[in-house]
Short mmCIF file of C-alpha atoms in Angstrom, two decimals:
data_model
loop_
_atom_site.label_atom_id
_atom_site.label_comp_id
_atom_site.label_asym_id
_atom_site.label_seq_id
_atom_site.Cartn_x
_atom_site.Cartn_y
_atom_site.Cartn_z
CA MET A 370 121.68 120.91 104.92
CA LEU A 371 120.15 122.63 101.84
CA GLU A 372 124.82 122.75 100.79
CA PHE A 373 125.40 119.86 101.67
CA PHE A 374 123.14 117.96 99.21
CA ARG A 375 124.27 121.17 96.44
CA ARG A 376 127.22 119.70 96.81
CA HIS A 377 126.25 115.98 97.03
CA ARG A 378 123.46 116.23 93.86
CA GLY A 379 125.73 113.87 91.63
CA ALA A 380 126.64 111.03 93.75
CA PHE A 381 122.92 111.86 95.27
CA LEU A 382 120.69 111.59 91.66
CA ILE A 383 122.76 108.74 90.78
CA THR A 384 122.58 106.64 94.17
CA LEU A 385 118.54 107.38 93.75
CA THR A 386 118.75 106.06 90.42
CA ILE A 387 120.85 103.00 91.05
CA SER A 388 117.66 102.20 93.96
CA ILE A 389 115.14 103.37 90.95
CA ILE A 390 116.78 100.89 88.51
CA ILE A 391 117.56 98.06 91.08
CA SER A 392 113.63 98.30 92.24
CA MET A 393 111.92 97.77 89.16
CA PHE A 394 114.46 95.62 87.67
CA TYR A 395 112.94 93.13 91.46
CA TYR A 396 109.07 94.40 90.71
CA GLY A 397 109.28 94.45 87.08
CA VAL A 398 111.25 92.36 85.50
CA SER A 399 108.47 89.82 84.56
CA GLN A 400 108.83 86.27 82.44
CA THR A 401 105.46 85.40 80.25
CA THR A 402 105.39 81.73 78.38
CA ALA A 403 102.03 79.96 77.18
CA ASN A 404 99.54 80.43 80.01
CA HIS A 405 101.67 82.81 83.14
CA GLU A 406 103.36 85.70 84.18
CA LYS A 407 105.78 86.26 86.92
CA LYS A 408 106.75 89.13 89.06
CA MET A 409 109.52 89.10 91.77
CA LEU A 410 108.09 90.22 94.63
CA VAL A 411 110.48 91.43 97.77
CA THR A 412 110.26 88.22 99.80
CA ASP A 413 110.89 86.34 97.19
CA VAL A 414 114.98 84.09 97.84
CA ALA A 415 116.57 85.95 94.89
CA LEU A 416 119.60 83.95 95.49
CA THR A 417 121.38 81.39 97.00
CA VAL A 418 125.25 81.10 98.63
CA PHE A 419 126.23 77.96 100.80
CA GLY A 420 123.16 77.02 101.25
CA LYS A 421 121.54 80.02 102.77
CA ASP A 422 118.31 82.03 100.58
CA TYR A 423 118.62 85.36 100.58
CA THR A 424 115.68 87.24 99.87
CA VAL A 425 115.02 90.17 96.89
CA ALA A 426 115.31 92.64 99.87
CA ASP A 427 118.32 91.20 101.29
CA VAL A 428 119.32 91.97 97.41
CA GLN A 429 118.22 95.81 97.97
CA ARG A 430 119.83 96.38 101.52
CA ALA A 431 122.95 95.63 100.50
CA GLN A 432 122.94 97.72 97.04
CA ARG A 433 122.03 101.05 99.45
CA SER A 434 124.80 100.53 102.51
CA VAL A 435 126.71 99.33 99.44
CA GLN A 436 126.22 103.00 97.15
CA PHE A 437 125.50 104.78 100.24
CA THR A 438 129.11 103.91 101.43
CA GLN A 439 131.31 105.05 98.22
CA TYR A 440 128.59 107.50 97.93
CA TYR A 441 128.48 109.47 101.46
CA LEU A 442 130.81 107.81 104.13
CA GLN A 443 134.23 108.12 101.08
CA SER A 444 134.72 104.59 101.39
CA ASP A 445 134.95 101.76 98.47
CA GLU A 446 135.61 99.23 100.61
CA LEU A 447 132.45 97.46 99.88
CA SER A 448 132.21 97.87 96.78
CA SER A 449 135.44 96.51 96.21
CA ILE A 450 134.99 92.93 97.17
CA LEU A 451 132.08 93.15 95.10
CA SER A 452 135.01 94.10 91.59
CA ILE A 453 136.57 90.18 92.90
CA ILE A 454 134.58 87.95 91.07
CA PRO A 455 132.97 89.42 87.27
CA SER A 456 129.96 90.27 87.16
CA SER A 457 126.78 91.01 84.80
CA GLY A 458 124.73 93.13 86.86
CA GLY A 459 122.36 92.43 88.71
CA LEU A 460 121.16 89.80 91.04
CA ASP A 461 124.97 88.76 90.93
CA ALA A 462 126.53 91.47 91.88
CA PHE A 463 126.60 91.60 95.08
CA ALA A 464 126.18 87.53 95.57
CA ASN A 465 130.13 88.87 96.98
CA PHE A 466 128.87 91.02 99.45
CA PHE A 467 127.15 87.51 100.88
CA VAL A 468 130.39 85.38 100.19
CA ALA A 469 131.88 87.83 102.36
CA ARG A 470 128.75 87.76 105.76
CA HIS A 471 129.36 83.90 105.64
CA MET A 472 132.96 84.06 105.84
CA MET A 473 132.70 86.33 108.45
CA GLU A 474 130.93 84.23 110.71
CA LYS A 475 132.81 81.09 109.56
CA LEU A 476 135.99 82.93 110.94
CA GLY A 477 134.49 84.07 114.11
CA ILE A 478 134.86 87.55 113.34
CA ARG A 479 133.19 90.32 115.44
CA THR A 480 132.19 93.59 115.05
CA SER A 481 131.35 95.55 118.29
CA THR A 482 129.26 98.61 118.53
CA ALA A 483 132.17 99.88 119.62
CA GLU A 484 134.77 99.08 117.09
CA ALA A 485 131.31 100.28 114.73
CA ARG A 486 131.74 103.91 115.99
CA ALA A 487 134.94 104.20 117.08
CA ALA A 488 136.25 104.18 112.43
CA LEU A 489 132.64 105.44 112.08
CA ASP A 490 133.93 108.55 113.86
CA LYS A 491 136.86 108.62 112.68
CA LEU A 492 135.47 108.23 108.47
CA PRO A 493 136.96 111.27 106.35
CA ALA A 494 133.17 112.51 104.81
CA LEU A 495 132.82 113.35 109.17
CA GLN A 496 136.72 115.22 109.21
CA ASN A 497 137.55 118.95 110.00
CA ASN A 498 140.30 119.53 110.40
CA GLY A 499 141.06 115.94 111.69
CA LYS A 500 138.43 115.91 113.55
CA LEU A 501 135.30 114.59 113.65
CA ASP A 502 132.75 117.60 112.92
CA VAL A 503 129.66 116.20 114.96
CA SER A 504 127.79 118.42 112.60
CA ARG A 505 128.48 115.60 109.74
CA GLY A 506 127.63 113.48 111.82
CA GLN A 507 123.76 114.06 111.70
CA MET A 508 123.23 115.28 108.25
CA LEU A 509 124.87 112.27 107.70
CA GLU A 510 122.13 110.86 109.99
CA GLN A 511 119.93 112.30 108.00
CA LEU A 512 120.25 111.25 104.99
CA ALA A 513 121.04 107.63 106.21
CA SER A 514 117.45 107.39 107.12
CA SER A 515 116.06 109.25 103.94
CA MET A 516 117.70 106.09 102.49
CA GLY A 517 115.78 104.09 104.95
CA PHE A 518 118.54 104.05 107.45
CA ASP A 519 118.08 103.78 111.14
CA SER A 520 121.10 104.58 113.79
CA GLU A 521 121.99 101.21 114.17
CA ALA A 522 121.39 99.88 110.28
CA LEU A 523 123.86 102.93 109.94
CA LEU A 524 126.28 101.16 112.32
CA ASP A 525 125.55 97.61 110.74
CA ILE A 526 126.63 98.69 107.95
CA MET A 527 129.80 100.50 110.26
CA LYS A 528 130.69 96.31 110.73
CA ASP A 529 130.47 94.71 107.95
CA ILE A 530 133.37 97.21 106.54
CA VAL A 531 135.46 96.70 109.70
CA GLY A 532 134.54 92.74 109.68
CA LEU A 533 135.83 92.74 106.34
CA ARG A 534 139.06 94.73 107.07
CA LYS A 535 139.50 91.18 109.66
CA LEU A 536 139.05 88.86 107.76
CA GLN A 537 141.61 90.67 104.87
CA GLU A 538 143.82 91.02 107.78
CA LEU A 539 143.47 87.28 109.04
CA VAL A 540 143.75 85.91 105.48
CA THR A 541 147.22 87.90 104.94
CA LYS A 542 148.23 88.64 107.61
CA ASN A 543 150.73 86.56 107.91
CA TYR A 544 152.45 88.04 104.40
CA THR A 545 155.76 90.31 104.23
CA ALA A 546 157.01 91.23 100.78
CA SER A 547 160.94 89.99 101.16
CA PRO A 548 163.54 92.60 101.44
CA LEU A 549 165.01 91.86 97.72
CA ALA A 550 161.16 92.71 96.20
CA ALA A 551 161.46 95.84 98.02
CA GLU A 552 164.46 96.86 98.15
CA LYS A 553 163.91 96.19 93.50
CA GLN A 554 161.06 97.88 93.62
CA TYR A 555 163.05 100.34 95.81
CA ALA A 556 165.63 100.55 93.46
CA SER A 557 163.51 101.14 90.47
CA SER A 558 161.69 103.95 92.19
CA TYR A 559 164.10 106.17 93.15
CA GLN A 560 166.55 105.95 90.56
CA THR A 561 168.29 109.26 89.19
CA PHE A 562 168.83 108.57 85.23
CA LYS A 563 171.14 110.32 82.83
CA GLY A 564 170.16 110.37 78.91
CA SER A 565 169.03 112.60 75.99
CA LYS A 566 166.25 112.57 74.40
CA ILE A 567 165.34 112.64 70.23
CA THR A 568 162.38 114.71 69.23
CA PHE A 569 159.83 114.17 66.69
CA GLU A 570 157.81 116.40 66.11
CA THR A 571 153.69 116.28 63.75
CA GLU A 572 154.75 119.38 62.41
CA THR A 573 157.97 118.63 61.13
CA PHE A 574 155.68 116.02 58.54
CA LYS A 575 153.14 117.96 57.82
CA LYS A 576 154.66 120.07 56.70
CA ALA A 577 156.01 117.61 55.21
CA ALA A 578 152.33 115.93 53.59
CA THR A 579 150.41 116.60 50.49
CA VAL A 580 147.38 115.87 49.83
CA THR A 581 144.64 115.93 46.90
CA ASP A 582 141.47 116.97 46.02
CA ASP A 583 140.41 113.46 44.45
CA GLU A 584 141.44 112.75 48.73
CA ILE A 585 139.20 115.80 50.24
CA LYS A 586 135.92 114.87 47.52
CA LYS A 587 136.51 111.03 48.81
CA TYR A 588 136.26 111.81 52.02
CA TYR A 589 133.85 114.12 52.61
CA GLU A 590 131.55 111.56 50.94
CA GLU A 591 132.27 108.38 52.79
CA LYS A 592 132.17 111.09 55.55
CA LYS A 593 129.41 113.58 54.26
CA GLU A 594 126.62 112.41 57.96
CA GLU A 595 129.28 114.09 59.80
CA PHE A 596 130.24 117.99 57.67
CA LYS A 597 126.75 119.95 59.75
CA THR A 598 126.64 122.89 60.64
CA PRO A 599 126.03 122.01 64.52
CA GLU A 600 122.08 121.96 66.60
CA LYS A 601 121.53 125.60 68.38
CA ARG A 602 119.39 126.47 70.68
CA ALA A 603 117.18 129.82 71.42
CA VAL A 604 116.23 130.55 75.16
CA SER A 605 114.64 132.82 78.22
CA TYR A 606 115.05 132.16 81.27
CA VAL A 607 115.22 133.46 84.63
CA PHE A 608 118.11 134.22 86.90
CA PHE A 609 118.19 134.29 90.42
CA GLU A 610 121.37 135.64 90.72
CA ASN A 611 123.15 134.75 94.27
CA ALA A 612 123.63 137.60 96.47
CA LYS A 613 127.26 139.70 96.27
CA ASP A 614 129.84 138.33 98.67
CA LEU A 615 128.41 136.02 100.74
CA ASP A 616 131.26 133.89 102.00
CA LYS A 617 131.97 137.93 103.43
CA LYS A 618 128.89 137.97 105.51
CA PRO A 619 128.10 136.30 109.61
CA LEU A 620 126.77 133.03 108.44
CA GLU A 621 122.90 133.59 109.50
CA GLU A 622 123.21 136.37 107.18
CA ARG A 623 124.35 133.86 104.77
CA GLN A 624 121.97 131.56 105.56
CA LYS A 625 118.61 134.11 105.47
CA ALA A 626 120.39 134.84 101.62
CA GLN A 627 120.24 131.52 100.09
CA ASN A 628 117.39 131.34 102.06
CA ALA A 629 115.69 133.40 100.14
CA ILE A 630 117.16 132.19 96.62
CA VAL A 631 115.77 128.97 97.26
CA GLN A 632 112.17 130.53 97.28
CA ARG A 633 112.09 132.40 94.42
CA VAL A 634 113.14 130.04 92.40
CA ASN A 635 110.75 127.57 93.91
CA ALA A 636 108.26 129.80 93.51
CA PHE A 637 108.47 130.71 90.59
CA ASN A 638 108.94 126.19 89.86
CA ASP A 639 105.45 125.52 91.42
CA LEU A 640 103.46 128.32 89.16
CA THR A 641 105.42 126.05 86.19
CA VAL A 642 105.08 122.77 87.86
CA LYS A 643 102.19 122.69 89.72
CA GLY A 644 99.99 125.63 88.20
CA HIS A 645 100.68 124.60 85.31
CA LYS A 646 101.69 128.43 84.02
CA SER A 647 102.87 128.59 80.75
CA PHE A 648 106.82 130.31 81.79
CA ALA A 649 106.11 134.19 80.41
CA ASP A 650 103.37 133.52 82.38
CA ALA A 651 104.97 132.54 85.02
CA ALA A 652 107.83 135.88 85.48
CA LYS A 653 104.85 138.01 84.84
CA GLN A 654 103.12 136.99 87.38
CA THR A 655 106.77 136.93 89.82
CA LYS A 656 107.64 139.71 88.30
CA GLU A 657 110.20 138.13 87.45
CA LYS A 658 113.03 139.77 85.11
CA VAL A 659 112.90 137.74 81.51
CA GLU A 660 116.53 137.57 79.33
CA THR A 661 116.46 136.10 76.35
CA VAL A 662 119.28 134.56 73.62
CA PRO A 663 119.50 134.09 69.83
CA ALA A 664 120.05 131.10 68.78
CA PHE A 665 123.90 129.20 69.69
CA ALA A 666 126.24 126.33 69.17
CA GLN A 667 127.13 124.61 72.39
CA GLY A 668 130.10 125.34 71.41
CA SER A 669 129.98 128.33 70.86
CA PRO A 670 127.72 129.74 74.16
CA PRO A 671 126.56 133.80 74.27
CA ASP A 672 129.23 135.73 77.03
CA ALA A 673 126.50 135.97 79.43
CA LEU A 674 126.34 132.43 79.88
CA LYS A 675 129.79 131.34 79.15
CA SER A 676 131.70 130.33 82.67
CA GLU A 677 127.28 128.12 82.57
CA SER A 678 128.59 125.75 81.47
CA GLY A 679 125.95 123.74 82.26
CA LEU A 680 122.96 125.27 81.77
CA VAL A 681 123.70 124.60 79.00
CA GLU A 682 124.92 121.71 79.22
CA GLN A 683 121.13 120.92 80.60
CA ILE A 684 119.58 123.54 77.11
CA PHE A 685 120.58 121.07 74.98
CA ALA A 686 120.21 117.38 77.15
CA ARG A 687 116.60 118.68 76.66
CA PRO A 688 114.74 116.75 73.66
CA LYS A 689 113.45 118.46 71.76
CA ASP A 690 110.24 117.76 71.26
CA SER A 691 109.40 118.29 75.54
CA LYS A 692 106.09 119.95 76.28
CA ALA A 693 107.63 119.04 79.99
CA PRO A 694 107.86 123.02 82.40
CA ALA A 695 110.86 125.22 82.32
CA GLU A 696 113.65 124.10 84.23
CA ALA A 697 115.49 125.09 86.93
CA VAL A 698 119.17 124.84 87.34
CA GLU A 699 121.76 126.21 89.15
CA GLY A 700 124.80 127.24 87.56
CA ILE A 701 128.68 128.55 89.83
CA LYS A 702 126.67 132.64 89.78
CA GLY A 703 122.92 130.95 90.97
CA TRP A 704 120.19 129.52 90.08
CA TYR A 705 118.81 129.49 85.94
CA VAL A 706 114.61 128.69 85.33
CA PHE A 707 114.90 128.47 81.45
CA ASP A 708 113.02 127.14 78.55
CA VAL A 709 113.79 126.46 74.69
CA THR A 710 111.87 128.94 72.74
CA GLN A 711 113.85 127.69 69.10
CA VAL A 712 115.67 124.65 67.71
CA GLU A 713 117.35 125.42 64.54
CA GLU A 714 118.20 121.34 62.89
CA PRO A 715 121.88 120.27 62.04
CA LYS A 716 122.20 120.99 57.86
CA GLN A 717 124.12 120.07 55.73
CA GLN A 718 127.71 121.71 54.53
CA THR A 719 129.21 121.87 51.32
CA LEU A 720 132.47 120.47 50.26
CA ALA A 721 133.14 124.43 50.07
CA GLU A 722 132.82 125.27 52.82
CA VAL A 723 134.80 122.09 54.87
CA THR A 724 137.40 121.46 51.99
CA ALA A 725 139.94 123.33 54.77
CA LYS A 726 138.95 121.18 57.47
CA ILE A 727 139.02 118.37 55.41
CA LYS A 728 142.39 118.94 53.94
CA ASP A 729 143.76 119.51 57.69
CA VAL A 730 142.72 116.79 58.91
CA LEU A 731 143.76 114.60 56.10
CA LEU A 732 147.68 116.44 56.97
CA GLY A 733 147.76 115.64 60.09
CA GLN A 734 146.98 111.79 59.55
CA LYS A 735 149.72 112.21 57.12
CA ALA A 736 151.43 113.13 59.35
CA ASP A 737 150.98 110.54 62.21
CA GLU A 738 152.01 107.64 59.27
CA ALA A 739 154.75 109.03 58.58
CA ARG A 740 155.94 110.19 62.38
CA THR A 741 155.40 106.56 63.62
CA LYS A 742 156.76 104.85 60.64
CA ALA A 743 159.80 107.09 61.78
CA VAL A 744 159.47 106.54 65.21
CA ASN A 745 159.75 102.72 64.71
CA GLU A 746 162.01 103.19 61.81
CA ALA A 747 164.74 105.71 63.48
CA ARG A 748 164.08 102.91 67.02
CA LEU A 749 165.18 100.31 65.45
CA ALA A 750 168.44 101.37 63.77
CA LEU A 751 169.20 102.78 67.06
CA THR A 752 168.74 99.62 69.48
CA GLU A 753 170.71 97.73 66.01
CA GLY A 754 173.28 99.29 66.02
CA LEU A 755 173.76 100.15 69.83
CA LYS A 756 173.66 96.05 70.51
CA ALA A 757 176.71 95.91 67.22
CA GLY A 758 178.48 98.10 69.36
CA LYS A 759 178.25 101.74 67.92
CA LYS A 760 178.04 104.31 69.83
CA ILE A 761 174.91 106.55 70.14
CA ASP A 762 176.16 110.36 69.40
CA GLU A 763 177.10 107.90 65.25
CA LEU A 764 174.12 106.48 65.23
CA VAL A 765 172.31 109.29 65.46
CA LYS A 766 174.16 110.79 62.52
CA ALA A 767 174.11 108.65 60.85
CA GLN A 768 170.26 108.68 61.37
CA LYS A 769 170.68 113.08 60.55
CA LEU A 770 168.15 112.67 63.38
CA THR A 771 169.47 115.09 67.01
CA LEU A 772 170.14 114.20 69.70
CA GLU A 773 169.66 116.30 72.51
CA ALA A 774 170.63 116.37 76.05
CA LEU A 775 168.12 116.00 79.18
CA PRO A 776 169.76 117.30 83.10
CA ASP A 777 169.35 114.36 85.64
CA ILE A 778 165.95 112.59 87.08
CA ASP A 779 164.70 111.37 89.47
CA ILE A 780 162.27 108.50 87.91
CA ALA A 781 160.65 109.30 91.09
CA ASN A 782 160.25 113.44 91.13
CA PRO A 783 161.11 114.15 87.56
CA PRO A 784 160.98 117.88 87.74
CA GLN A 785 158.19 120.21 86.38
CA GLU A 786 160.67 122.58 84.65
CA VAL A 787 161.38 119.79 81.90
CA PRO A 788 158.41 119.63 80.07
CA ASN A 789 157.61 116.37 79.73
CA SER A 790 159.47 114.53 82.08
CA PHE A 791 157.17 113.10 84.17
CA TYR A 792 156.18 110.43 80.79
CA ILE A 793 159.98 110.52 79.60
CA ALA A 794 160.78 109.83 83.89
CA GLN A 795 158.34 106.30 83.39
CA GLU A 796 159.80 105.51 80.22
CA ALA A 797 162.82 105.90 81.28
CA ALA A 798 162.41 103.20 84.34
CA ASN A 799 161.53 100.08 81.89
CA THR A 800 164.82 101.40 79.58
CA ALA A 801 168.14 99.60 80.54
CA VAL A 802 171.25 101.93 80.16
CA GLY A 803 172.82 101.56 77.10
CA GLY A 804 168.76 100.96 75.34
CA ILE A 805 166.58 103.16 73.84
CA SER A 806 162.70 103.75 75.35
CA HIS A 807 159.72 102.69 73.62
CA ALA A 808 157.95 105.55 72.11
CA VAL A 809 156.82 108.13 73.76
CA ASP A 810 153.92 110.59 72.34
CA VAL A 811 154.12 114.01 73.76
CA ASP A 812 151.89 117.28 73.84
CA ASN A 813 149.02 115.80 73.05
CA GLY A 814 150.01 113.93 69.97
CA LYS A 815 151.68 116.91 68.87
CA ALA A 816 155.43 115.06 68.94
CA THR A 817 156.76 111.96 69.66
CA VAL A 818 160.36 111.44 71.89
CA LEU A 819 162.73 108.19 71.96
CA VAL A 820 164.61 108.35 75.47
CA TYR A 821 168.65 107.10 75.48
CA VAL A 822 169.70 105.97 78.19
CA SER A 823 173.13 105.75 79.08
CA ALA A 824 173.25 105.90 83.00
CA LYS A 825 171.52 105.30 85.94
CA GLU A 826 172.58 105.55 89.90
CA LEU A 827 171.03 104.92 93.23
CA ARG A 828 171.73 108.43 94.51
CA LYS A 829 171.94 108.23 98.98
CA ARG A 830 168.56 110.59 100.49
CA PRO A 831 168.39 111.62 103.58
CA ASP A 832 165.69 109.95 103.62
CA ALA A 833 166.41 106.73 102.28
CA ALA A 834 166.16 104.48 105.59
CA GLU A 835 162.29 105.50 105.35
CA LEU A 836 161.00 105.57 101.63
CA ARG A 837 162.70 102.23 101.85
CA LYS A 838 159.86 100.96 104.81
CA SER A 839 157.73 102.65 103.05
CA GLN A 840 158.46 100.39 100.58
CA VAL A 841 157.70 97.42 101.97
CA GLU A 842 154.75 98.06 102.85
CA SER A 843 153.76 98.93 99.53
CA VAL A 844 154.91 95.97 98.22
CA SER A 845 153.11 93.49 101.14
CA ASP A 846 149.99 95.94 100.81
CA GLN A 847 149.68 94.93 97.27
CA GLU A 848 150.50 91.81 97.50
CA ARG A 849 148.38 90.56 100.21
CA ARG A 850 145.43 92.68 97.98
CA SER A 851 146.62 90.04 95.10
CA LEU A 852 146.34 87.03 98.27
CA PHE A 853 142.76 87.74 99.81
CA GLN A 854 141.77 88.44 95.84
CA ALA A 855 143.16 84.97 95.63
CA TRP A 856 141.43 83.72 98.38
CA PHE A 857 138.20 84.57 97.75
CA LYS A 858 137.80 83.33 94.61
CA LYS A 859 138.06 79.63 95.78
CA GLN A 860 135.18 80.50 98.32
CA HIS A 861 133.83 82.36 95.56
CA GLU A 862 133.09 78.52 93.90
CA ALA A 863 132.56 76.51 97.03
CA ALA A 864 129.49 79.07 98.12
CA ARG A 865 127.80 77.89 94.99
CA ILE A 866 125.67 80.65 94.97
CA ALA A 867 121.75 79.83 92.63
CA TYR A 868 120.14 82.07 91.29
CA ALA A 869 116.43 82.85 90.72
CA LYS A 870 114.61 81.72 87.59
CA LEU A 871 111.79 83.76 86.88
CA GLY A 872 108.64 81.35 85.05
#
């Protein structure tokens, strides 16, 4: 169970945080007038949908249901209904949830307990090698219980999920994409194109660029605040190293070793948190070895902490004036309890210290501008020349560019051995035969490519029938989603949603 929580602690903390925020919103939101102040209680009406009132407690439960399905059931089906109508947060974020429930009831959509149980058992979160993992199911029930959901409530969540599936199916079941639309999609997706590329290297333009001393000085004065040494922090920490080769040990022995580490961490924390002991006193009492690290920048951690990015992040996230007890952080190699012992504030750098850096930045900017201008001018000249009936080789030669032949590229499966083939294939798919593509930035801005498409072919393939069928299903699913969203928006308008007002 501890291991499960460790793997999912990020999601758990997000869920817990959101629950706290929602609770604070409903319990703490108030509006003060000259005569009175009112706070919303869980029994107060929060919103009205189709003439039915929903309380703050109803909204809170809906919120927990959505978060639970998203983070622990690994399903976005409930949260997807909330995004159909954009919201500004707060109460209206869950209005769609109640609109969907009303429409399910109105259209006679019912989900039995057996259906809910079957759907729950098939969730990916509970599968292990394609089969239901009972132990995962038990963990899930414990998690649900910790969030206020008993077994029946967990099944109610699944009934909402299955009911939503039925609602979408009922609204869109008669729609199938036209064979022509699917065939066009298939042809576009599975063509092979022949062509060439013209590459504009950033480095080439950078070598031709120049920067003056005045430009460097001006840049420095305008952005002086950005040129400071990084903040540095020194720390003391106790490292609770994981036992070696745990994966090779029997389960019982592995759990015993893990529990021993956790107990040591807890014992240390109890002294600093509950016992209000200093970091040094806690280490002395528990006889744990204290490691010290001189001040370092977040981007340059010492060798001992280089692989522990999460720990380093927490060290620099700790408020400078914090008087809180030492913090425990789980790392890759084990647990760390650290205390920040010194903070070196950033210092202003002189112009001389950053001249080389500024020069490189300005050269890069000028190179980018020059490259973009050259690409745009070349594309315009090539496009106009091709329209006039000229050949690509002649046009490229006249522009003093280099045309590099590309191997045949399957748009659906670009060859990995061809550099940037994925981005080239994407642009080629949207470029007509005999045309020049839009600019394609590659290699993290180090170059821009124009693609000339000389031909496209829809080649025979043994899996063509299966792919065409899949394409029909894919296009149909996309259209069904759009149809359902359009239908749901109308129901949302008809719901006459009213929100509670304070005051």
